[in-house]
Short mmCIF file of C-alpha atoms in Angstrom, two decimals:
data_model
loop_
_atom_site.label_atom_id
_atom_site.label_comp_id
_atom_site.label_asym_id
_atom_site.label_seq_id
_atom_site.Cartn_x
_atom_site.Cartn_y
_atom_site.Cartn_z
CA UNK A 101 -56.97 -60.46 -21.22
CA UNK A 102 -53.19 -60.46 -21.53
CA UNK A 103 -52.80 -60.41 -17.75
CA UNK A 104 -55.07 -63.39 -17.24
CA UNK A 105 -53.60 -65.27 -20.19
CA UNK A 106 -50.18 -64.94 -18.63
CA UNK A 107 -51.57 -66.37 -15.40
CA UNK A 108 -53.15 -69.38 -17.03
CA UNK A 109 -51.58 -70.19 -20.41
CA UNK A 110 -53.94 -73.11 -21.03
CA UNK A 111 -56.93 -70.78 -21.45
CA UNK A 112 -55.61 -68.16 -23.89
CA UNK A 113 -58.70 -68.27 -26.08
CA UNK A 114 -61.20 -68.61 -23.21
CA UNK A 115 -63.99 -66.06 -23.34
CA UNK A 116 -66.09 -67.27 -20.38
CA UNK A 117 -65.72 -69.54 -17.42
CA UNK A 118 -67.04 -73.09 -17.73
CA UNK A 119 -70.36 -73.94 -16.11
CA UNK A 120 -69.78 -75.52 -12.70
CA UNK A 121 -73.18 -75.42 -10.99
CA UNK A 122 -75.55 -78.33 -11.45
CA UNK A 123 -78.49 -75.91 -11.58
CA UNK A 124 -78.47 -73.99 -14.90
CA UNK A 125 -80.73 -71.25 -13.44
CA UNK A 126 -78.32 -70.70 -10.56
CA UNK A 127 -75.41 -70.66 -13.00
CA UNK A 128 -77.19 -68.09 -15.20
CA UNK A 129 -77.79 -65.87 -12.16
CA UNK A 130 -74.16 -66.24 -11.10
CA UNK A 131 -72.92 -65.33 -14.59
CA UNK A 132 -75.27 -62.35 -14.74
CA UNK A 133 -73.76 -60.99 -11.53
CA UNK A 134 -70.23 -61.94 -12.60
CA UNK A 135 -70.61 -59.89 -15.80
CA UNK A 136 -71.14 -56.79 -13.63
CA UNK A 137 -67.99 -57.27 -11.54
CA UNK A 138 -64.38 -56.47 -12.51
CA UNK A 139 -61.60 -59.00 -12.19
CA UNK A 140 -59.27 -57.48 -9.60
CA UNK A 141 -56.28 -59.23 -11.16
CA UNK A 142 -56.85 -58.43 -14.84
CA UNK A 143 -58.85 -55.21 -14.29
CA UNK A 144 -59.99 -54.98 -17.90
CA UNK A 145 -62.20 -58.07 -17.78
CA UNK A 146 -65.26 -59.12 -15.88
CA UNK A 147 -64.92 -61.99 -13.45
CA UNK A 148 -67.22 -63.94 -15.77
CA UNK A 149 -64.61 -63.79 -18.56
CA UNK A 150 -61.45 -64.01 -16.45
CA UNK A 151 -59.57 -67.23 -15.77
CA UNK A 152 -57.50 -65.76 -12.92
CA UNK A 153 -57.62 -67.75 -9.68
CA UNK A 154 -59.23 -64.84 -7.82
CA UNK A 155 -61.99 -64.58 -10.44
CA UNK A 156 -62.68 -68.31 -10.13
CA UNK A 157 -62.89 -67.91 -6.33
CA UNK A 158 -65.23 -64.92 -6.65
CA UNK A 159 -67.54 -66.84 -9.01
CA UNK A 160 -67.66 -69.67 -6.48
CA UNK A 161 -68.43 -67.16 -3.71
CA UNK A 162 -71.31 -65.77 -5.79
CA UNK A 163 -72.65 -69.31 -6.33
CA UNK A 164 -72.54 -70.00 -2.60
CA UNK A 165 -74.29 -66.75 -1.73
CA UNK A 166 -77.02 -67.43 -4.31
CA UNK A 167 -77.50 -70.92 -2.86
CA UNK A 168 -77.82 -69.32 0.60
CA UNK A 169 -80.66 -67.20 -0.76
CA UNK A 170 -78.97 -63.83 -1.09
CA UNK A 171 -80.24 -61.50 -3.81
CA UNK A 172 -78.02 -60.15 -6.59
CA UNK A 173 -78.21 -56.67 -4.99
CA UNK A 174 -76.98 -58.09 -1.67
CA UNK A 175 -74.12 -59.89 -3.41
CA UNK A 176 -73.07 -56.75 -5.30
CA UNK A 177 -73.21 -54.78 -2.03
CA UNK A 178 -71.06 -57.44 -0.31
CA UNK A 179 -68.48 -57.24 -3.12
CA UNK A 180 -68.41 -53.42 -3.04
CA UNK A 181 -68.11 -53.41 0.76
CA UNK A 182 -65.25 -55.88 0.55
CA UNK A 183 -63.33 -54.62 -2.52
CA UNK A 184 -64.58 -51.05 -3.01
CA UNK A 185 -66.38 -49.38 -5.93
CA UNK A 186 -63.56 -50.47 -8.24
CA UNK A 187 -64.97 -54.00 -8.33
CA UNK A 188 -68.00 -52.74 -10.27
CA UNK A 189 -67.29 -53.05 -13.99
CA UNK A 190 -69.64 -50.13 -14.66
CA UNK A 191 -69.29 -47.75 -11.70
CA UNK A 192 -72.43 -46.18 -10.29
CA UNK A 193 -73.11 -42.49 -10.82
CA UNK A 194 -72.42 -40.81 -7.49
CA UNK A 195 -70.65 -37.75 -6.16
CA UNK A 196 -67.45 -39.80 -5.95
CA UNK A 197 -67.65 -41.01 -9.56
CA UNK A 198 -69.07 -37.84 -11.13
CA UNK A 199 -65.71 -36.81 -12.61
CA UNK A 200 -65.21 -40.32 -13.99
CA UNK A 201 -68.53 -40.14 -15.85
CA UNK A 202 -68.40 -36.44 -16.79
CA UNK A 203 -64.65 -36.09 -17.38
CA UNK A 204 -64.64 -37.21 -21.03
CA UNK A 205 -67.45 -34.80 -21.87
CA UNK A 206 -65.71 -31.93 -20.06
CA UNK A 207 -62.48 -32.64 -21.97
CA UNK A 208 -64.43 -32.78 -25.23
CA UNK A 209 -66.04 -29.40 -24.51
CA UNK A 210 -62.65 -27.88 -23.66
CA UNK A 211 -61.25 -29.26 -26.92
CA UNK A 212 -64.12 -27.74 -28.91
CA UNK A 213 -63.63 -24.39 -27.13
CA UNK A 214 -59.92 -24.34 -28.00
CA UNK A 215 -60.69 -25.31 -31.60
CA UNK A 216 -63.38 -22.62 -31.84
CA UNK A 217 -61.03 -19.93 -30.49
CA UNK A 218 -58.30 -21.04 -32.88
CA UNK A 219 -60.61 -20.97 -35.89
CA UNK A 220 -62.26 -17.68 -34.92
CA UNK A 221 -58.98 -15.85 -34.16
CA UNK A 222 -58.77 -12.75 -36.38
CA UNK A 223 -55.99 -12.75 -38.95
CA UNK A 224 -52.89 -10.80 -37.97
CA UNK A 225 -52.94 -7.14 -38.95
CA UNK A 226 -50.69 -6.22 -41.86
CA UNK A 227 -47.49 -4.47 -40.90
CA UNK A 228 -47.61 -0.72 -41.25
CA UNK A 229 -44.77 0.78 -43.26
CA UNK A 230 -42.20 2.85 -41.37
CA UNK A 231 -42.55 6.58 -41.50
CA UNK A 232 -39.78 8.63 -43.12
CA UNK A 233 -38.70 9.88 -39.69
CA UNK A 234 -38.46 6.31 -38.29
CA UNK A 235 -36.53 5.20 -41.34
CA UNK A 236 -34.02 8.07 -40.97
CA UNK A 237 -33.61 7.37 -37.26
CA UNK A 238 -32.98 3.65 -37.93
CA UNK A 239 -30.33 4.51 -40.56
CA UNK A 240 -28.72 6.94 -38.14
CA UNK A 241 -28.55 4.31 -35.39
CA UNK A 242 -27.19 1.67 -37.75
CA UNK A 243 -24.68 4.09 -39.25
CA UNK A 244 -26.02 3.67 -42.79
CA UNK A 245 -25.56 6.58 -45.16
CA UNK A 246 -28.70 8.22 -46.42
CA UNK A 247 -29.64 7.05 -49.89
CA UNK A 248 -30.04 9.67 -52.49
CA UNK A 249 -33.34 9.73 -54.25
#
C-alpha cells in the first residue's frame, strides 16, 4: 500500500476503488476479477484495492471485456498471457509454481529435522583421565620435574 500511496497521496486511506460502472452487476463482476489480480505497480495489493494508474486502467479494461461478453476465465487468461503468472494474486498450482507452494513446507520440515537432530544428539562423553605413562610423558616433554608422592 505504501507504493500506491506514494503514487497518489490523495487516497492514502483508500481500501477499494470507487464504483464507476452504471451497472452494479457488471461492477461486482469486475471487482470479483480484480480481487484475483495483482497490481503490477504495488505488487502487494490487488488491482481492486490499488489506486495506481495502471490498476485503474486494468479495472477499466476488465469492465470493457465484460461488456463485450467475455467470461471471467477468458479475462484472467488474457491478463496472464499479457503480464505472466505474476499478475495472479494467488498463483495456480503447476509445475512452475510447485516450489512456491511447497517451499515453506519443505523449509519447515528441514527446520524440524535440524531441531530433532540437535535435541537427540547424545551428550558428550566424559573425558577419560590420563594414564600414568601419558602423564609422565607429558611432564617429560614439558620439562616438569616429577612430583614426589
